Coordinates of C-alpha atoms in Angstrom, one line a residue:
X1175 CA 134.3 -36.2 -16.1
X1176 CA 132.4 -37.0 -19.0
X1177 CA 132.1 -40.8 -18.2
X1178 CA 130.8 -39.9 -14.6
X1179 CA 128.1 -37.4 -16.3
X1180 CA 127.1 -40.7 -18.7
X1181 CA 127.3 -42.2 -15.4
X1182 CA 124.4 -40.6 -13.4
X1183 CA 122.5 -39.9 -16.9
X1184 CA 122.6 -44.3 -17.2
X1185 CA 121.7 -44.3 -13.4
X1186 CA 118.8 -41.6 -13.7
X1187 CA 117.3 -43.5 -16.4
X1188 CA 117.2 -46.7 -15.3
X1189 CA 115.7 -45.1 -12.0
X1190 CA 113.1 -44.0 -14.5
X1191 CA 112.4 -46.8 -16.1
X1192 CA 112.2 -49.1 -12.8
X1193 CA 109.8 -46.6 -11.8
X1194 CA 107.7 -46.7 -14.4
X1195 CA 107.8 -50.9 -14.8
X1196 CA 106.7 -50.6 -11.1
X1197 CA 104.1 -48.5 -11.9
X1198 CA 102.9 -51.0 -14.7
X1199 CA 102.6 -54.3 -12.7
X1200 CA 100.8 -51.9 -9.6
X1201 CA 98.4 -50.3 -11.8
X1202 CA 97.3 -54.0 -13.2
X1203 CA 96.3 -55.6 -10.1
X1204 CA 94.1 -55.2 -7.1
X1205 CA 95.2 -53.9 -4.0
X1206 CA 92.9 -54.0 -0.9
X1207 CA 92.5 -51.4 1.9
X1208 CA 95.1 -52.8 4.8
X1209 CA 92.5 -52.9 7.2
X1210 CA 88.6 -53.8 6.0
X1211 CA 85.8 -52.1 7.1
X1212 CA 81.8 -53.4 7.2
X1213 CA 79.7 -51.7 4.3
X1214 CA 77.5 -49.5 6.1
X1215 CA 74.8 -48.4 3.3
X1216 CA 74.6 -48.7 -0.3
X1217 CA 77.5 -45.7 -0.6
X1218 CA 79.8 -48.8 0.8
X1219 CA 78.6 -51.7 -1.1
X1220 CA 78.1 -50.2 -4.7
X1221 CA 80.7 -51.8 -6.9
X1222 CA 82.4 -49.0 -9.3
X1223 CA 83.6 -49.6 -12.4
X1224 CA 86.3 -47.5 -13.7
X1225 CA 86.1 -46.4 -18.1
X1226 CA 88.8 -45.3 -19.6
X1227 CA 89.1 -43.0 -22.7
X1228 CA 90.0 -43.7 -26.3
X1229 CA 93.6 -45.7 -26.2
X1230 CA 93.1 -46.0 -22.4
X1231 CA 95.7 -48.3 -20.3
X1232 CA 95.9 -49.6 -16.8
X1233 CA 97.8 -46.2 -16.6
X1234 CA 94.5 -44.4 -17.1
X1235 CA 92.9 -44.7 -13.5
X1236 CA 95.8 -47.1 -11.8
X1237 CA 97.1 -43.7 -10.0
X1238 CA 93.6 -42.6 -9.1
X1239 CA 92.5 -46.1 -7.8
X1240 CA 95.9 -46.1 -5.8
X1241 CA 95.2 -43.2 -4.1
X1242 CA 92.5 -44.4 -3.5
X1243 CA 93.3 -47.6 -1.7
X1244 CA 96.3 -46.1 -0.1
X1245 CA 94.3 -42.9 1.1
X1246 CA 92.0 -45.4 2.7
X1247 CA 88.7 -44.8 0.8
X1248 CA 88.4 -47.9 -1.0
X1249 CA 89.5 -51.1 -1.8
X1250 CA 91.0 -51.7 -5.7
X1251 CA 89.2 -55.4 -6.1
X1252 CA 89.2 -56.6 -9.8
X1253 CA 90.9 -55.7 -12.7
X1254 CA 89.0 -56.6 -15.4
X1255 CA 90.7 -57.1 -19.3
X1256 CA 88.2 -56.9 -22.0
X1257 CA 89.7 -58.7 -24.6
X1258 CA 88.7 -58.2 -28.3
X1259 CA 86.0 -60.6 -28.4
X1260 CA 84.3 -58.4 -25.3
X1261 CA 85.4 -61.5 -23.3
X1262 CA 86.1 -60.1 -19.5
X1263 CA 88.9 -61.7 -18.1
X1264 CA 89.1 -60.8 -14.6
X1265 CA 91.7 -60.9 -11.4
X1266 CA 91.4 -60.2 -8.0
X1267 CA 88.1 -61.0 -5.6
X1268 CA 85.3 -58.6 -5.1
X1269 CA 85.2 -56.8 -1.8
X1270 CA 82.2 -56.0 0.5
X1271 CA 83.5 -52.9 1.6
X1272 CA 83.4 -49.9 -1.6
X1273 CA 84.9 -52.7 -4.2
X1274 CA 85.8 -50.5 -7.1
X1275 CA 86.7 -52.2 -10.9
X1276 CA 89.5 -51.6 -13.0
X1277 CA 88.4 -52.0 -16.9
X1278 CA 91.2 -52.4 -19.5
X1279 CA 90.4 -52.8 -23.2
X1280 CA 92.3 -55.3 -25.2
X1281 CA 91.6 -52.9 -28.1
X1282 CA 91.5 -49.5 -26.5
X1283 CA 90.9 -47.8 -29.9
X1284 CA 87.6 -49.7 -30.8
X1285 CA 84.4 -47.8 -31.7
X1286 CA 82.0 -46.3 -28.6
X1287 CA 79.4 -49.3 -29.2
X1288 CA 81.9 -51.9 -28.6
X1289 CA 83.6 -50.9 -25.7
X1290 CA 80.0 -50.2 -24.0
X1291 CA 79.6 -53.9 -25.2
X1292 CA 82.1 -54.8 -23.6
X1293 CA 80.9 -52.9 -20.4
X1294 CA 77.5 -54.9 -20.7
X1295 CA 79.4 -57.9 -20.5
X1296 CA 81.5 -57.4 -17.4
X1297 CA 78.3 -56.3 -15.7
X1298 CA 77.1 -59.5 -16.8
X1299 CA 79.8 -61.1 -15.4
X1300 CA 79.3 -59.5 -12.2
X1301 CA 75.7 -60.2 -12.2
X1302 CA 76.3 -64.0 -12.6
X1303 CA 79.4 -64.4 -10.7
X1304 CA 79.4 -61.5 -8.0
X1305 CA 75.5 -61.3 -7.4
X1306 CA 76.2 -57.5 -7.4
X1307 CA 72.8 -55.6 -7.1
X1308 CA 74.0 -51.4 -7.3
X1309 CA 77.1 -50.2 -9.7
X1310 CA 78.6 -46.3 -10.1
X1311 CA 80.4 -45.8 -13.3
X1312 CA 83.3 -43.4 -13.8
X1313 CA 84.5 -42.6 -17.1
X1314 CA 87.2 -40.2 -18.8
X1315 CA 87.0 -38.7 -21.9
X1316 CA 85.7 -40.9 -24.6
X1317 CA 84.9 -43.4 -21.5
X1318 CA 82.2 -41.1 -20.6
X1319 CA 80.8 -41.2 -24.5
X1320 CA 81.0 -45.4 -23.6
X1321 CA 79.4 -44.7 -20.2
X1322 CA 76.3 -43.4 -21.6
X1323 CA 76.0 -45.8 -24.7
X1324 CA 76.1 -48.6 -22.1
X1325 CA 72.8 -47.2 -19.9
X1326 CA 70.7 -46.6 -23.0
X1327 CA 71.0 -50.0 -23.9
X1328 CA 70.7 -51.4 -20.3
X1329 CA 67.4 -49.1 -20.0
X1330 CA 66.3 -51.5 -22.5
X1331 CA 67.2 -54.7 -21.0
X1332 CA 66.0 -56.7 -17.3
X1333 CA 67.7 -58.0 -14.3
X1334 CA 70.5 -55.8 -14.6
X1335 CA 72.6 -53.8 -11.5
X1336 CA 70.9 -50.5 -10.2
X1337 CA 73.2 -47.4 -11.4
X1338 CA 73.5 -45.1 -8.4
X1339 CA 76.3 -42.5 -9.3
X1340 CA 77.6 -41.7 -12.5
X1341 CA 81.1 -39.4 -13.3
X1342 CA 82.2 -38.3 -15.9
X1343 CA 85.8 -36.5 -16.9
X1344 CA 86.3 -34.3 -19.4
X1345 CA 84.0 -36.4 -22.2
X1346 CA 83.5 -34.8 -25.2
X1347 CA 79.1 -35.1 -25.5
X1348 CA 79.6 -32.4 -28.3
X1349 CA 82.3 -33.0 -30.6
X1350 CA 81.9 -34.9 -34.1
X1351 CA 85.1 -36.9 -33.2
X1352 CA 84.9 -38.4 -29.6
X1353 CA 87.9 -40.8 -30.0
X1354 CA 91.2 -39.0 -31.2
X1355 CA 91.6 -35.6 -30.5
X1356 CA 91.2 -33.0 -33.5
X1357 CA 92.1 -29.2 -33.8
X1358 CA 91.4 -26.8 -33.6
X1359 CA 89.1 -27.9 -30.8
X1360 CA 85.6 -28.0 -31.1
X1361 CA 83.6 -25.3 -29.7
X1362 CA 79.8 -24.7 -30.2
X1363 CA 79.2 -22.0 -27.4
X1364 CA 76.2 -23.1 -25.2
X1365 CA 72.9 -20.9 -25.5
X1366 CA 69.9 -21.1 -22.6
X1367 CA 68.5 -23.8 -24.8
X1368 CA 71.6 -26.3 -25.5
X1369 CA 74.6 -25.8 -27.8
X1370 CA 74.7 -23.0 -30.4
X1371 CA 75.1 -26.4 -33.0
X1372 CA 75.0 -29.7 -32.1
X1373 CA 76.7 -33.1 -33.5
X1374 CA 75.8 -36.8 -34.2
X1375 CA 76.3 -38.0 -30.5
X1376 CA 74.7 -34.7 -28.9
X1377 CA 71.7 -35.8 -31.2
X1378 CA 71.7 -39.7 -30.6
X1379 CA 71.8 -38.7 -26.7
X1380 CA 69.0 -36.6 -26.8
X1381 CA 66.7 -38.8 -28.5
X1382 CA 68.4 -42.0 -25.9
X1383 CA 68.8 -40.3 -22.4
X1384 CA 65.2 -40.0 -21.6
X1385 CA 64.8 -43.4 -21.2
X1386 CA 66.9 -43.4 -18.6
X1387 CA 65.7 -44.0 -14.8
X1388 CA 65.1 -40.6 -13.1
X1389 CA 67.0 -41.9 -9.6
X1390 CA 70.6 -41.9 -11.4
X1391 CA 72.8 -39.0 -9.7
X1392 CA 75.3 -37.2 -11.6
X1393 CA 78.7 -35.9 -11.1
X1394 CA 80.2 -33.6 -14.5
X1395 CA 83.8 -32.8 -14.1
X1396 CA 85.3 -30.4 -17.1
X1397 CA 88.9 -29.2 -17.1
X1398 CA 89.8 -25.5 -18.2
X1399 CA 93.4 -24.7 -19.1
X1400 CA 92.8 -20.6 -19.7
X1401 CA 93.4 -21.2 -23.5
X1402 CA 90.9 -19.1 -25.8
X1403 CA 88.5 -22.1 -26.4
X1404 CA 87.9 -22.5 -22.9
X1405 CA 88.9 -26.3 -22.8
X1406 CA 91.4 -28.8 -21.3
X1407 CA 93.6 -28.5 -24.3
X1408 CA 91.6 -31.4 -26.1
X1409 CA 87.7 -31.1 -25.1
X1410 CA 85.8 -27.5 -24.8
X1411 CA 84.3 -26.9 -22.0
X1412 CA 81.0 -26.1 -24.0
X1413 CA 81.2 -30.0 -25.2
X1414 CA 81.7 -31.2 -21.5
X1415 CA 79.0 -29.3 -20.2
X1416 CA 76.7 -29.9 -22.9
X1417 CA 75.8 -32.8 -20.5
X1418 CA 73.2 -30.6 -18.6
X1419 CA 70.8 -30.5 -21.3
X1420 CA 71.0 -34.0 -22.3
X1421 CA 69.7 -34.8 -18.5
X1422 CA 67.4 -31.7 -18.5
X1423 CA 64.7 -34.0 -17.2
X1424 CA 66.8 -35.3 -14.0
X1425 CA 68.8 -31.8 -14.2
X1426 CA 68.0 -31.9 -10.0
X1427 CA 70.5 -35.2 -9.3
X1428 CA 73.2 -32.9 -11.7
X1429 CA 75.6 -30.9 -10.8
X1430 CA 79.0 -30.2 -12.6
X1431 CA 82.5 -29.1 -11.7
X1432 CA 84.9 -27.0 -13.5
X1433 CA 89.0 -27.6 -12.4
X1434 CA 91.7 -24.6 -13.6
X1435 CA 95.0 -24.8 -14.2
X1436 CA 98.3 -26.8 -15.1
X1437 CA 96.3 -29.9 -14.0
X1438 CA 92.9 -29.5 -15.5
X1439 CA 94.7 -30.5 -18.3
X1440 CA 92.7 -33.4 -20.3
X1441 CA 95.3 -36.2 -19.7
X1442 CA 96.0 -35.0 -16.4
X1443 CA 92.3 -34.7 -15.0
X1444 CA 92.7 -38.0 -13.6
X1445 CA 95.8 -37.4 -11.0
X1446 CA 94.4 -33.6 -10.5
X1447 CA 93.5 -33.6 -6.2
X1448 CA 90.9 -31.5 -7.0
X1449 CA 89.2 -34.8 -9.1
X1450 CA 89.9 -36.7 -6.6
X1451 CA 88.4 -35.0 -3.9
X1452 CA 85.1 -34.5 -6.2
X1453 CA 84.8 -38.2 -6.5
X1454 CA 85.3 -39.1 -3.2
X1455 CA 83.1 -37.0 -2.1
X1456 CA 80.3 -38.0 -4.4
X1457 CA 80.7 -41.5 -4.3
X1458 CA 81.2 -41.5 -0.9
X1459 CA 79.3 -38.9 1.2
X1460 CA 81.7 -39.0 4.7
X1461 CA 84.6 -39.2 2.8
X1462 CA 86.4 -36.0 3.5
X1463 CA 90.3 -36.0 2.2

């Protein structure tokens, strides 16, 4: 009996772990919609790149982007590695139809100004190799921090892609620390005029944000676990949401969305349906599941 429990315990673990290896190789590499579609508007042919946070893998978005592809909304059309030089070294072939971009940082841990570096270069890379014209940007958690880094400097640069539509999941635009998390969590209730107390990067992006174009439109997603912060059990809700007075001057193309529950959790916002369904929508204005 014992060696027949070892047995199915050796069997359900290497189920597991061939599970998770497939997971690995499908989350690194494109996968295309089984049956293409013509772009139809700028909603279709807007290439958007996917940010993840602070330590972020192809495990980030690679279930999101999935469901994605296999859900029929898009197709999955580069992967993109940044390595540590901020060198993009890229797989797949762009679409025309909703092309979305998978970024992976060789050094997943590096500071907010050089991952939006290396942003600035696979746009770059786009731009010279893709001829793309219009980008979205989606970003989780410290991503988001990266997101916003990245269009204050292209606000100050030329000839670079049009940002439509920007998301952003549970990012921290309050906390001191924006990389690791750090407890207890950081809470600075929010008052009619902006956060009770404010931080470095709250600061830097209300002096920076301004200078960005006033056609951007804006999708705020915050998660909200029911613990006495109010957070998803690594960012307050007050730092998420903080985002509204940064864009005060564009607050009309805002609008935020709060998810509850076991999978508003901040690790978990990015396989929670409810995200999903938010981003589809936004991104993609027919899209309905």
């Amino acid at each position: 009996m014992a060696e027949l429990i070892l047995i199915i315990i050796s069997l359900v673990i290497l189920g597991l772990v061939g599970r998770l290896a497939g997971k690995y190789v499908q989350y690194g590499r494109p996968q295309h919609l089984a049956h293409q579609v013509k772009a139809n508007g700028a909603d279709d042919s807007a290439v958007t790149l996917f940010i993840p946070g602070y330590a972020g893998n192809r495990f980030s978005f690679g279930g999101m982007l999935h469901r994605f592809v296999t859900d029929g909304v898009a197709n999955k059309s580069l992967v993109v590695v940044v390595d540590r030089h901020n060198h993009p070294h890229v797989t797949g072939e762009l679409d025309a139809y909703r092309p979305m971009v998978q970024l992976i940082f060789a050094r997943p841990r590096a500071s907010v100004r050089q991952q939006a570096a290396g942003v600035l270069a696979v746009v770059k890379y786009l731009i010279a190799h893709e001829h793309v014209q219009t980008i979205n940007l989606v970003a989780h958690s410290m991503g988001g921090v990266v997101l916003f880094q990245y269009l204050t400097t292209a606000a100050k640069l030329v000839n670079l892609p049009e940002v439509r539509k920007v998301v952003t999941i549970g990012a921290p635009f309050n906390d001191s620390q924006v990389g690791q998390d750090t407890y207890p969590i950081e809470n600075h209730p929010l008052t009619k005029t902006g956060p009770a107390k404010t931080t470095p990067v709250y600061n830097y992006f209300l002096r920076t944000l301004q200078r960005l174009p006033n056609t951007i439109s804006y999708l705020n997603i915050a998660g909200n676990i029911g613990d006495s912060p109010q957070s998803d059990g690594s960012v307050a809700l007050s730092s998420a949401l903080s985002l509204r007075f940064l864009l005060h001057a564009t607050i009309n193309r805002y609008q935020e969305v709060v998810v509850h529950g076991r999978n508003a959790r901040h690790s978990r916002l990015h396989e929670n349906d409810e995200v999903d369904r938010q981003i589809r929508q936004f991104l993609y204005s027919d899209s309905k599941k």
